[in-house]
Tab-separated table of C-alpha atoms and ligand atoms in Angstrom:
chain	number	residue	atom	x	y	z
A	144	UNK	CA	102.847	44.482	115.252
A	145	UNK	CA	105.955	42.967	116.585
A	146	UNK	CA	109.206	43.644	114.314
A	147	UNK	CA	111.521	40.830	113.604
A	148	UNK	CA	114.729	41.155	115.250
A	149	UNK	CA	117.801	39.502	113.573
A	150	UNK	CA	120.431	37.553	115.266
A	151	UNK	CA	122.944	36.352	112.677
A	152	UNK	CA	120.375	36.925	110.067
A	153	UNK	CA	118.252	34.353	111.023
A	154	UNK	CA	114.868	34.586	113.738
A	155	UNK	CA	114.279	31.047	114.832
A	156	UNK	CA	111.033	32.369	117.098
A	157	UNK	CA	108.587	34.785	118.122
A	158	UNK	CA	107.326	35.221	121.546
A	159	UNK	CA	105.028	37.861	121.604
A	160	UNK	CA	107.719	40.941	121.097
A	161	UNK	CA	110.308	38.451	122.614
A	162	UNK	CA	112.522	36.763	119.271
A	163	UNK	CA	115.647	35.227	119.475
A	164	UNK	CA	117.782	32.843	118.224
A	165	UNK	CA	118.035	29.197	120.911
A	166	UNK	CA	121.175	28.335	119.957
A	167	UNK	CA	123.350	31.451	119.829
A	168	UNK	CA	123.922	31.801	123.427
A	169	UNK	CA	125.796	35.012	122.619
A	170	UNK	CA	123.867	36.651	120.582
A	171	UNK	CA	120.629	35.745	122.678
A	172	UNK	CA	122.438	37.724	125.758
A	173	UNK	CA	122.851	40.361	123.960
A	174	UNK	CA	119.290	40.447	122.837
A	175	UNK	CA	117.806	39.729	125.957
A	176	UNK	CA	119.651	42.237	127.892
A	177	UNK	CA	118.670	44.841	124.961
A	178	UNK	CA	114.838	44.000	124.392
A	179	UNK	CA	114.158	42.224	128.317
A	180	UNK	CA	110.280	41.956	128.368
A	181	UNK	CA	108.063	42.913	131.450
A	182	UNK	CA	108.739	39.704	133.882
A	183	UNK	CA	105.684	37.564	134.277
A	184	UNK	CA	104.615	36.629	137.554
A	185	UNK	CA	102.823	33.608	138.413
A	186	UNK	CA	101.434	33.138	141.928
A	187	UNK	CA	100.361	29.566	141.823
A	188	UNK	CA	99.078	30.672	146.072
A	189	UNK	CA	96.438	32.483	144.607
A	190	UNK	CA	94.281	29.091	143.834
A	191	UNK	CA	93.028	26.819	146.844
A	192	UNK	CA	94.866	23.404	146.377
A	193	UNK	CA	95.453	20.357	148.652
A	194	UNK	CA	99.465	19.847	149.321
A	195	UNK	CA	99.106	15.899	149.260
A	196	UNK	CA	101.668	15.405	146.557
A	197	UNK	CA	104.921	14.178	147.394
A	198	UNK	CA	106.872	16.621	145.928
A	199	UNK	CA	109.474	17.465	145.110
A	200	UNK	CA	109.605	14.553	142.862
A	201	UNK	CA	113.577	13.061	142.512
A	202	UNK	CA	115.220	14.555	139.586
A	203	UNK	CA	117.934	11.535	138.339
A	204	UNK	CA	120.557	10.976	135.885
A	205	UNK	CA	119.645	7.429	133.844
A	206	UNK	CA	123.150	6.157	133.610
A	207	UNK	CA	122.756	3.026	132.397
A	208	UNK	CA	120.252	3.677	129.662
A	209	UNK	CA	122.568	7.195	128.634
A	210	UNK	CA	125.613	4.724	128.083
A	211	UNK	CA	123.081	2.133	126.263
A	212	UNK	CA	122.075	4.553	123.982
A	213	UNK	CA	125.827	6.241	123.600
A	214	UNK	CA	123.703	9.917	122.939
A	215	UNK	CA	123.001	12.335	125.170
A	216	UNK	CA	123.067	12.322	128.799
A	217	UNK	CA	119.213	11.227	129.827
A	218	UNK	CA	117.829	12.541	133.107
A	219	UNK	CA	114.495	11.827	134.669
A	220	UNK	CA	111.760	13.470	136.693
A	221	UNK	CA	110.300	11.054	138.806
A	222	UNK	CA	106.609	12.134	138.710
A	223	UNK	CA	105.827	8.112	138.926
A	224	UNK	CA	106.522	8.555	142.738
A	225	UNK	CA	103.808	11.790	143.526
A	226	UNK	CA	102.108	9.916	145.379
A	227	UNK	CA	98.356	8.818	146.493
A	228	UNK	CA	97.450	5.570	145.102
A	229	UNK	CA	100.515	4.889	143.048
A	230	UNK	CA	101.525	8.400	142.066
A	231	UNK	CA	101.394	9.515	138.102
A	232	UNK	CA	100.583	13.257	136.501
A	233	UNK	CA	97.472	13.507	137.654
A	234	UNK	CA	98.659	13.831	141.375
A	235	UNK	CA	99.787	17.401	140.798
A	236	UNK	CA	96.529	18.552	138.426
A	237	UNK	CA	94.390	16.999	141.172
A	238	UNK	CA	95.897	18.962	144.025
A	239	UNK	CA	94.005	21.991	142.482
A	240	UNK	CA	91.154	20.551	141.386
A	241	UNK	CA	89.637	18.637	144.463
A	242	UNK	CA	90.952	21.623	146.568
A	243	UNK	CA	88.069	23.970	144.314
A	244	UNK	CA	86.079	20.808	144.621
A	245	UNK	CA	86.364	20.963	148.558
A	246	UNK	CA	85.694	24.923	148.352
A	247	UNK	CA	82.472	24.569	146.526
A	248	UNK	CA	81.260	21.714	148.658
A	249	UNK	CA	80.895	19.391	146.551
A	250	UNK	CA	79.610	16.072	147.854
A	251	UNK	CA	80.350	13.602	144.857
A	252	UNK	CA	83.010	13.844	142.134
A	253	UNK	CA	82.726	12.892	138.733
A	254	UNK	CA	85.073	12.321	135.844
A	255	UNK	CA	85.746	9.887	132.676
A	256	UNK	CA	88.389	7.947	131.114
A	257	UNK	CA	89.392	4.756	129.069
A	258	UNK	CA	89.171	1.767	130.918
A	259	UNK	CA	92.734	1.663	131.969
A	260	UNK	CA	92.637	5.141	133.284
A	261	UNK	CA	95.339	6.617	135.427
A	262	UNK	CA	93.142	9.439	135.703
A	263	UNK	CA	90.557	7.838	137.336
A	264	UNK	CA	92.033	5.685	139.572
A	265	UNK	CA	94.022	8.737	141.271
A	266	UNK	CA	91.177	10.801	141.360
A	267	UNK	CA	88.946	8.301	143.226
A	268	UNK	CA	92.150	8.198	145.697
A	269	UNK	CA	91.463	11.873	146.375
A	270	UNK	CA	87.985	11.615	146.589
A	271	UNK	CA	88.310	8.846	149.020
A	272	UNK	CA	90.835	11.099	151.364
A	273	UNK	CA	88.388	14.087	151.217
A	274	UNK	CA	85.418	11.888	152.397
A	275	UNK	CA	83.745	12.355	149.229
A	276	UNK	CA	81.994	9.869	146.762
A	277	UNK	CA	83.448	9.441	143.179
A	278	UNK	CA	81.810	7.797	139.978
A	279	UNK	CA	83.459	7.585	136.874
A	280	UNK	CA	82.724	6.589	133.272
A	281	UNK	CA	85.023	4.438	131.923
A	282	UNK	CA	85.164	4.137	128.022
A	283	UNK	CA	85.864	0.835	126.060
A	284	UNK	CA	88.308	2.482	123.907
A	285	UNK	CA	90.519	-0.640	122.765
A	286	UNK	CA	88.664	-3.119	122.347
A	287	UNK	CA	90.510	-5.371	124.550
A	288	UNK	CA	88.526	-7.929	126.064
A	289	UNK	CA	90.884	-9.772	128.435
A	290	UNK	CA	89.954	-10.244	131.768
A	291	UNK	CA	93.264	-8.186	133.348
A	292	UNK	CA	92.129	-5.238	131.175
A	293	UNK	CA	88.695	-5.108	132.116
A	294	UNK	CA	89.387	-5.693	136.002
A	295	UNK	CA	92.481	-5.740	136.950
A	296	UNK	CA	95.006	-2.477	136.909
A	297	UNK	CA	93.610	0.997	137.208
A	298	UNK	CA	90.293	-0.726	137.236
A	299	UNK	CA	90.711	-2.509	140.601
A	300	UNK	CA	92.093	0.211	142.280
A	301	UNK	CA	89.488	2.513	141.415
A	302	UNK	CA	87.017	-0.126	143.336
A	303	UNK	CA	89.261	0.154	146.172
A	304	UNK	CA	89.429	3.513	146.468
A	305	UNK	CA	85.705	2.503	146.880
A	306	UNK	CA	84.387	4.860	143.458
A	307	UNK	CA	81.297	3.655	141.592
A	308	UNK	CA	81.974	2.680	138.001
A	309	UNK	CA	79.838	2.787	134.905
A	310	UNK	CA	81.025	1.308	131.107
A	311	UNK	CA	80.508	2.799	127.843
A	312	UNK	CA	80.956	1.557	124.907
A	313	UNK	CA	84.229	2.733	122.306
A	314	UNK	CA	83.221	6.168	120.568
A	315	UNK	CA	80.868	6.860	123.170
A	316	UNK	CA	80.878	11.107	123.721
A	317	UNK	CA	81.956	10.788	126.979
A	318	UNK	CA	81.961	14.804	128.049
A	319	UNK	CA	78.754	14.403	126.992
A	320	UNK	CA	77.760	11.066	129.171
A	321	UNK	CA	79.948	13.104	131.929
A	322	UNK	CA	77.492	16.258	131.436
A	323	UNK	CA	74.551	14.179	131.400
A	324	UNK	CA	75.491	11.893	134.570
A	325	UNK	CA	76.270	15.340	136.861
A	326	UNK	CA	72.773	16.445	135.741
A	327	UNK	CA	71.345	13.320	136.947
A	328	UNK	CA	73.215	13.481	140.478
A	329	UNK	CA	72.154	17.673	140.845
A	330	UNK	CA	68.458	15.885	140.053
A	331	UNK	CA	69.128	13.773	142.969
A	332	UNK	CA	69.926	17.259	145.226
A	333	UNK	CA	73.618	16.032	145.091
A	334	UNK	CA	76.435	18.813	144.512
A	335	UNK	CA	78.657	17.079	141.885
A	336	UNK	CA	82.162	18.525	141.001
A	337	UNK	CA	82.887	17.694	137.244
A	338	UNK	CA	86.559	17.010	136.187
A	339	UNK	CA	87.370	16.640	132.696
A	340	UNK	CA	89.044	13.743	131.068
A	341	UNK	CA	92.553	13.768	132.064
A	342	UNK	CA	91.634	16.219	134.578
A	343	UNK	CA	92.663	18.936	131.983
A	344	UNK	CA	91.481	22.435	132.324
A	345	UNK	CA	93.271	25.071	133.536
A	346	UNK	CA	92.657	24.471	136.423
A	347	UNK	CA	94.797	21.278	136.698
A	348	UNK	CA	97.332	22.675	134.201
A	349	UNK	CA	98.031	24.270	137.187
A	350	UNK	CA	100.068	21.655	138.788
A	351	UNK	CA	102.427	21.220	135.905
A	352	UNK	CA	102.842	25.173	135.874
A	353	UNK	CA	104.063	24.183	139.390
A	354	UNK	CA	105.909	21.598	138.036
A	355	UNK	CA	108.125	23.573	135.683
A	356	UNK	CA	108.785	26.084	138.076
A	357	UNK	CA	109.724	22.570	140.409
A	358	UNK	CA	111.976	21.524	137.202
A	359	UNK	CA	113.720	24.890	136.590
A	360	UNK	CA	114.770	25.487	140.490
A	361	UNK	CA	116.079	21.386	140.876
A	362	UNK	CA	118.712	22.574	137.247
A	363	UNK	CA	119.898	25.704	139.359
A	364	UNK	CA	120.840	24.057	142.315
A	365	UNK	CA	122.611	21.766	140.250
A	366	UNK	CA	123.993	24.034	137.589
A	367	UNK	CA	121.898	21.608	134.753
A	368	UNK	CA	121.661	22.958	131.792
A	369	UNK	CA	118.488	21.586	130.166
A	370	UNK	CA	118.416	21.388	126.908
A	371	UNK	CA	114.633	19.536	126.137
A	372	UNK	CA	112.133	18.071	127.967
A	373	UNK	CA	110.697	15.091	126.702
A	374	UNK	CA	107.233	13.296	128.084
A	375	UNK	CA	103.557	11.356	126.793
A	376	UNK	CA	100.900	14.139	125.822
A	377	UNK	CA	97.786	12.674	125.923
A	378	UNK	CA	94.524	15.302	127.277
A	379	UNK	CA	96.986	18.278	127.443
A	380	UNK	CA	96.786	19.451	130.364
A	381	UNK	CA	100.505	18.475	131.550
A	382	UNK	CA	102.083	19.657	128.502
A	383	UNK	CA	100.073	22.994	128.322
A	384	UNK	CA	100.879	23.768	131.946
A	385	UNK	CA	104.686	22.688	131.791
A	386	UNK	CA	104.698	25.432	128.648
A	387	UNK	CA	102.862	27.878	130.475
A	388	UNK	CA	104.943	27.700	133.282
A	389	UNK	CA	108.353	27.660	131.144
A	390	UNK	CA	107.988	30.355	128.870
A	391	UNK	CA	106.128	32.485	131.590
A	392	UNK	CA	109.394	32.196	133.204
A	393	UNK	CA	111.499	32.362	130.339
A	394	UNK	CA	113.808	29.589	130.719
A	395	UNK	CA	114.133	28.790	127.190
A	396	UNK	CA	113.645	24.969	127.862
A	397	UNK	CA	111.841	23.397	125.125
A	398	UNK	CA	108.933	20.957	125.599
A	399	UNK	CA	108.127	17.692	122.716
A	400	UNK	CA	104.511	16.065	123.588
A	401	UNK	CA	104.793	12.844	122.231
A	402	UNK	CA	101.670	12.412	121.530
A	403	UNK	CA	99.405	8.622	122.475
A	404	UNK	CA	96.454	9.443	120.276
A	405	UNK	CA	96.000	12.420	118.177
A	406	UNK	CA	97.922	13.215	114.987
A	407	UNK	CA	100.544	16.200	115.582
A	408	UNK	CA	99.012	19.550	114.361
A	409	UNK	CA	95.669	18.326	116.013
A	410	UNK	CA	97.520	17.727	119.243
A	411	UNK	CA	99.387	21.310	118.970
A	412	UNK	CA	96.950	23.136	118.670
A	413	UNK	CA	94.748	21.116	121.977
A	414	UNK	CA	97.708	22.160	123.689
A	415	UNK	CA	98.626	25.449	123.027
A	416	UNK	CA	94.491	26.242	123.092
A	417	UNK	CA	94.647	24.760	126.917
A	418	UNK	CA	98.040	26.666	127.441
A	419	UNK	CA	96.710	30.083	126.383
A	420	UNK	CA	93.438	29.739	129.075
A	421	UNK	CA	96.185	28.304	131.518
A	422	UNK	CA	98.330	31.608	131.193
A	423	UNK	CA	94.999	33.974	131.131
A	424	UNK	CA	94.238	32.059	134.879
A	425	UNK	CA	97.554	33.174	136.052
A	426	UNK	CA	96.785	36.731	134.626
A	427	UNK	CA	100.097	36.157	132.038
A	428	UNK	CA	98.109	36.064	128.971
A	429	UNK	CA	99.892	35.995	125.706
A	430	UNK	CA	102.389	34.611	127.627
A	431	UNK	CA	103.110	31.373	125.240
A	432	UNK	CA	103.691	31.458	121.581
A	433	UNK	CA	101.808	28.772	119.066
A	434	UNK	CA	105.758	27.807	118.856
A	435	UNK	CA	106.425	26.923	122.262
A	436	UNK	CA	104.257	23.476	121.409
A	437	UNK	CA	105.739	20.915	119.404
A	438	UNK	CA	104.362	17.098	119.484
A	439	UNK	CA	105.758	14.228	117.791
A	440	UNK	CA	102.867	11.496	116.815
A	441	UNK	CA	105.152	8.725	115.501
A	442	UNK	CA	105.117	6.478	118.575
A	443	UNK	CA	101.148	6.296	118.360
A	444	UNK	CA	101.301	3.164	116.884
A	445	UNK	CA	97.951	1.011	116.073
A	446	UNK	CA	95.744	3.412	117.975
A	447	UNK	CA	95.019	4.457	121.796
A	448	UNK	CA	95.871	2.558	124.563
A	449	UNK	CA	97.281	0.012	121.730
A	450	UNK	CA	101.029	-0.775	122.352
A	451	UNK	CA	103.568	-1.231	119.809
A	452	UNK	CA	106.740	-3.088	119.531
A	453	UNK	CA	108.948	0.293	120.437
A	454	UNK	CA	106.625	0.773	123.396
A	455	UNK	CA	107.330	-2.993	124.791
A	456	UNK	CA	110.956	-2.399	123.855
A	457	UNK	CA	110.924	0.790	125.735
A	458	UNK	CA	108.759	-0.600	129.333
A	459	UNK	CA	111.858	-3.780	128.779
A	460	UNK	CA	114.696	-1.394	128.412
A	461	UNK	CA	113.793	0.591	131.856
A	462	UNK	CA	112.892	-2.275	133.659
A	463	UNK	CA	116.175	-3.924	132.982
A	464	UNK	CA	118.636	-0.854	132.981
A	465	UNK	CA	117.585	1.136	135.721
A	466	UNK	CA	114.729	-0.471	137.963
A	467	UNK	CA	111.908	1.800	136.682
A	468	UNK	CA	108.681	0.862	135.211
A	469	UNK	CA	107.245	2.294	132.575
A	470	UNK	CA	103.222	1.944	131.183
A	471	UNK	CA	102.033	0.552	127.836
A	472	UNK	CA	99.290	3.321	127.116
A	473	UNK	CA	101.897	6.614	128.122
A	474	UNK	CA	105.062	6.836	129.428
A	475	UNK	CA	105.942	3.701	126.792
A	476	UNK	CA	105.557	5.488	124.378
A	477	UNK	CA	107.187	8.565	125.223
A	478	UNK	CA	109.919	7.104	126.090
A	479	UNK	CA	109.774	5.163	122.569
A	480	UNK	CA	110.012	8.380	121.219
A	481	UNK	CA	112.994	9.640	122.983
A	482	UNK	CA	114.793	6.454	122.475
A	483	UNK	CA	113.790	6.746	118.993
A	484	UNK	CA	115.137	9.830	118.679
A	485	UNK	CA	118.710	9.477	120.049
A	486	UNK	CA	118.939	6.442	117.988
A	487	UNK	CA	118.430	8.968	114.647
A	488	UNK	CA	121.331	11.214	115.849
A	489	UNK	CA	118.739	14.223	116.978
A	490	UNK	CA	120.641	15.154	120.180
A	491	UNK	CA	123.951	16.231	120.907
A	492	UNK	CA	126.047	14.129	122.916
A	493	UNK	CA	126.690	17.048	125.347
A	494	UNK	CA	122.938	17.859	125.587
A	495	UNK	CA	120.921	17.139	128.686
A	496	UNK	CA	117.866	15.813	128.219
A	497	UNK	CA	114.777	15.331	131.242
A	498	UNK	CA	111.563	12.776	130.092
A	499	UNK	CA	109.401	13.427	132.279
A	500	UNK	CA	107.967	10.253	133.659
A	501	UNK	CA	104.350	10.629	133.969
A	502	UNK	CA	103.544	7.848	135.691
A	503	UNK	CA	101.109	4.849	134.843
A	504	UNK	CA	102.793	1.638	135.888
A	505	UNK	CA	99.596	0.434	137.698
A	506	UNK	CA	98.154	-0.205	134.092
A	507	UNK	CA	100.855	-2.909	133.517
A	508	UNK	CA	98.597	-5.238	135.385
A	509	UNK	CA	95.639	-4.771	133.246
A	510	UNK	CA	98.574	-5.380	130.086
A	511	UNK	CA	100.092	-8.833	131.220
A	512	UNK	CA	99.300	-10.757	127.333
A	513	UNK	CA	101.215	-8.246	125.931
A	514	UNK	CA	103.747	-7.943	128.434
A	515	UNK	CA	104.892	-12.267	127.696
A	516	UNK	CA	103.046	-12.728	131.126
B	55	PLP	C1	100.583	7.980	132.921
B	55	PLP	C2	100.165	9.117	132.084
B	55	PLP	N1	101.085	9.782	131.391
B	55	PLP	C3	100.770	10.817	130.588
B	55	PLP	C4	99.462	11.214	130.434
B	55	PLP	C5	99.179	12.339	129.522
B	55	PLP	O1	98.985	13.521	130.216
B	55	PLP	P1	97.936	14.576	129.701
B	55	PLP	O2	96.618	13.854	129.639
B	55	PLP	O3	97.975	15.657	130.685
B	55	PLP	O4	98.369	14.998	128.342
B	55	PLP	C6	98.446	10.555	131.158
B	55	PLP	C7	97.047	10.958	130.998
B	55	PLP	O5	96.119	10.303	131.317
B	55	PLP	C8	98.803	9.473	131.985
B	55	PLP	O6	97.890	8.790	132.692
């Protein structure tokens, strides 16, 4: 049983023996030098993983949209430009994951998505560079029938890459068509290497574990004081790694998921379940606190891959201000959010905050009727 400790009469949270107050930067010295836990090591080395990421990724000050907005100042992480096919999140979680798919010999690769997947279409890059085949199951999850979203985007890019494609309807189970197409393939004699939607397990949480640890060294060599990070949460598996990685370290940056689909306690507790089994891989369990996850589920807007006035405002905003595109199904919207939320006065003007830009422009093509094109 972990005592509370008091810092000006007030705990603001727990982290597993570890309490302090985040914005009394004296009294948290004090406390930290008084109570410092056991360091937790992480040795990312110990899991096989292909290096084909361009990284690091840029980390840049958005000076045009900070003076827009007249809040903070806005910084960004540039994981749009990882790399292989496009670049996007899914660079770094792939990485690990074909790298255990390559050590297990695995001959085909399968995974599943919505029909504008990001997901896909990077991992049937990878596949392609490792020589092996890749089919993926692509669910109708809008509802959008135009001809751009059904071939164009993500969707013709995954044919270049040269994967086999098969369509489900909305609501289909798709781990469960996923499961059921790998058994067909081992049927066949084939070795199949199964990757969850969004490619998030712990194993490819692993890359955004890297990630923070990417993050935290970029702030010290600029003496950048980080006061949130902002990005889309969508499968989990980038938020729950980024977590894992900074509270394992104990940098005392917080994380806000805003979340593209589920509503917020749902998508807290998806992450912080995936962050626990993420920390227990790197042998740090207990390592994150159910209050090291917050989401924000107010930029969701009509539903899933649906997007809304604030996300159109948003993809307009960066296009226009600083060059950078944004996507209507993730990085819209998280960057709706943050706008939204300097608008409402929730940052300090002196506060540095980092979106992390998660990728996803190649879905604008499959988006051009709601883009005016
Ligand atoms: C461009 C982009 N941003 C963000 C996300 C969300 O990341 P995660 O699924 O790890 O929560 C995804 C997931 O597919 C994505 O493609």
């Amino acid at each position: 049983m972990v005592k509370p400790l008091w810092v000006q009469g007030q705990v603001l949270r727990s982290n597993g023996g570890h309490q302090y107050r985040r914005q009394d930067r004296i009294g948290r010295k004090i406390f930290r030098a008084a109570l410092a836990p056991r360091p937790v090591v992480m040795n990312l080395a110990r899991f096989p993983r292909l290096h084909w990421g361009h990284l690091p990724t840029p980390l840049e000050l958005l000076q045009n949209l900070s003076r827009e907005l007249g809040g903070p100042s806005i910084w960004i992480k540039r994981d749009d430009c990882t790399g292989m096919s496009t670049g996007g999140n899914k660079t770094r979680k792939l990485e690990f994951l074909l790298a255990q798919a390559h050590v297990q010999g695995a001959d085909v690769v399968l995974t599943q998505g919505a029909t504008q997947s990001n997901h896909a279409r990077q991992t049937a890059a990878f596949a392609a560079r490792l020589g092996i085949a890749c089919h993926i199951l692509l669910e109708d999850r809008t509802g959008i029938g135009e001809r751009n979203y059904q071939h164009n985007g993500n969707v013709l890019l995954d044919r270049l890459h040269g994967a086999a494609i098969e369509r489900y309807p909305g609501g289909t189970d798709m781990e469960a068509a996923l499961t059921a197409a790998a058994e067909r393939f081992q049927a066949e004699g084939k070795n199949a290497y199964l990757i969850p939607g969004g490619g998030s397990n712990a194993t490819g949480a692993l890359g955004y574990v890297n990630a923070a640890f990417e993050l935290v060294g970029q702030a010290n060599d600029r003496d950048l004081r980080i006061d949130q990070v902002i990005h889309a949460t969508g499968s989990t598996g980038t938020q729950a790694g980024l977590v894992t990685g900074l509270s394992g370290i104990r940098s005392d940056i917080p994380v806000l998921g805003i979340s593209v689909r589920a509503e917020k306690a749902q998508q807290e507790e998806n992450v912080f379940r995936l962050a626990c089994t993420t920390a227990e891989k790197l042998g740090a369990a207990g390592a994150v606190s159910r209050d090291d996850v917050t989401a924000n589920s107010d930029y969701v807007g009509e539903g899933y891959g649906i997007p809304a006035p604030s996300t159109l405002e948003a993809i307009d905003l960066l296009a226009r201000l600083e060059g950078i595109l944004l996507d209507p199904v993730y990085s819209g919207k998280g960057m709706a959010g943050l706008i939204d939320l300097v608008r409402k006065g929730e940052f300090e003007q002196d506060q540095n905050i980092v979106f992390l830009h998660t990728g996803g422009a190649a879905g604008l093509f499959g988006y051009t009727s709601f883009l005016g094109a």
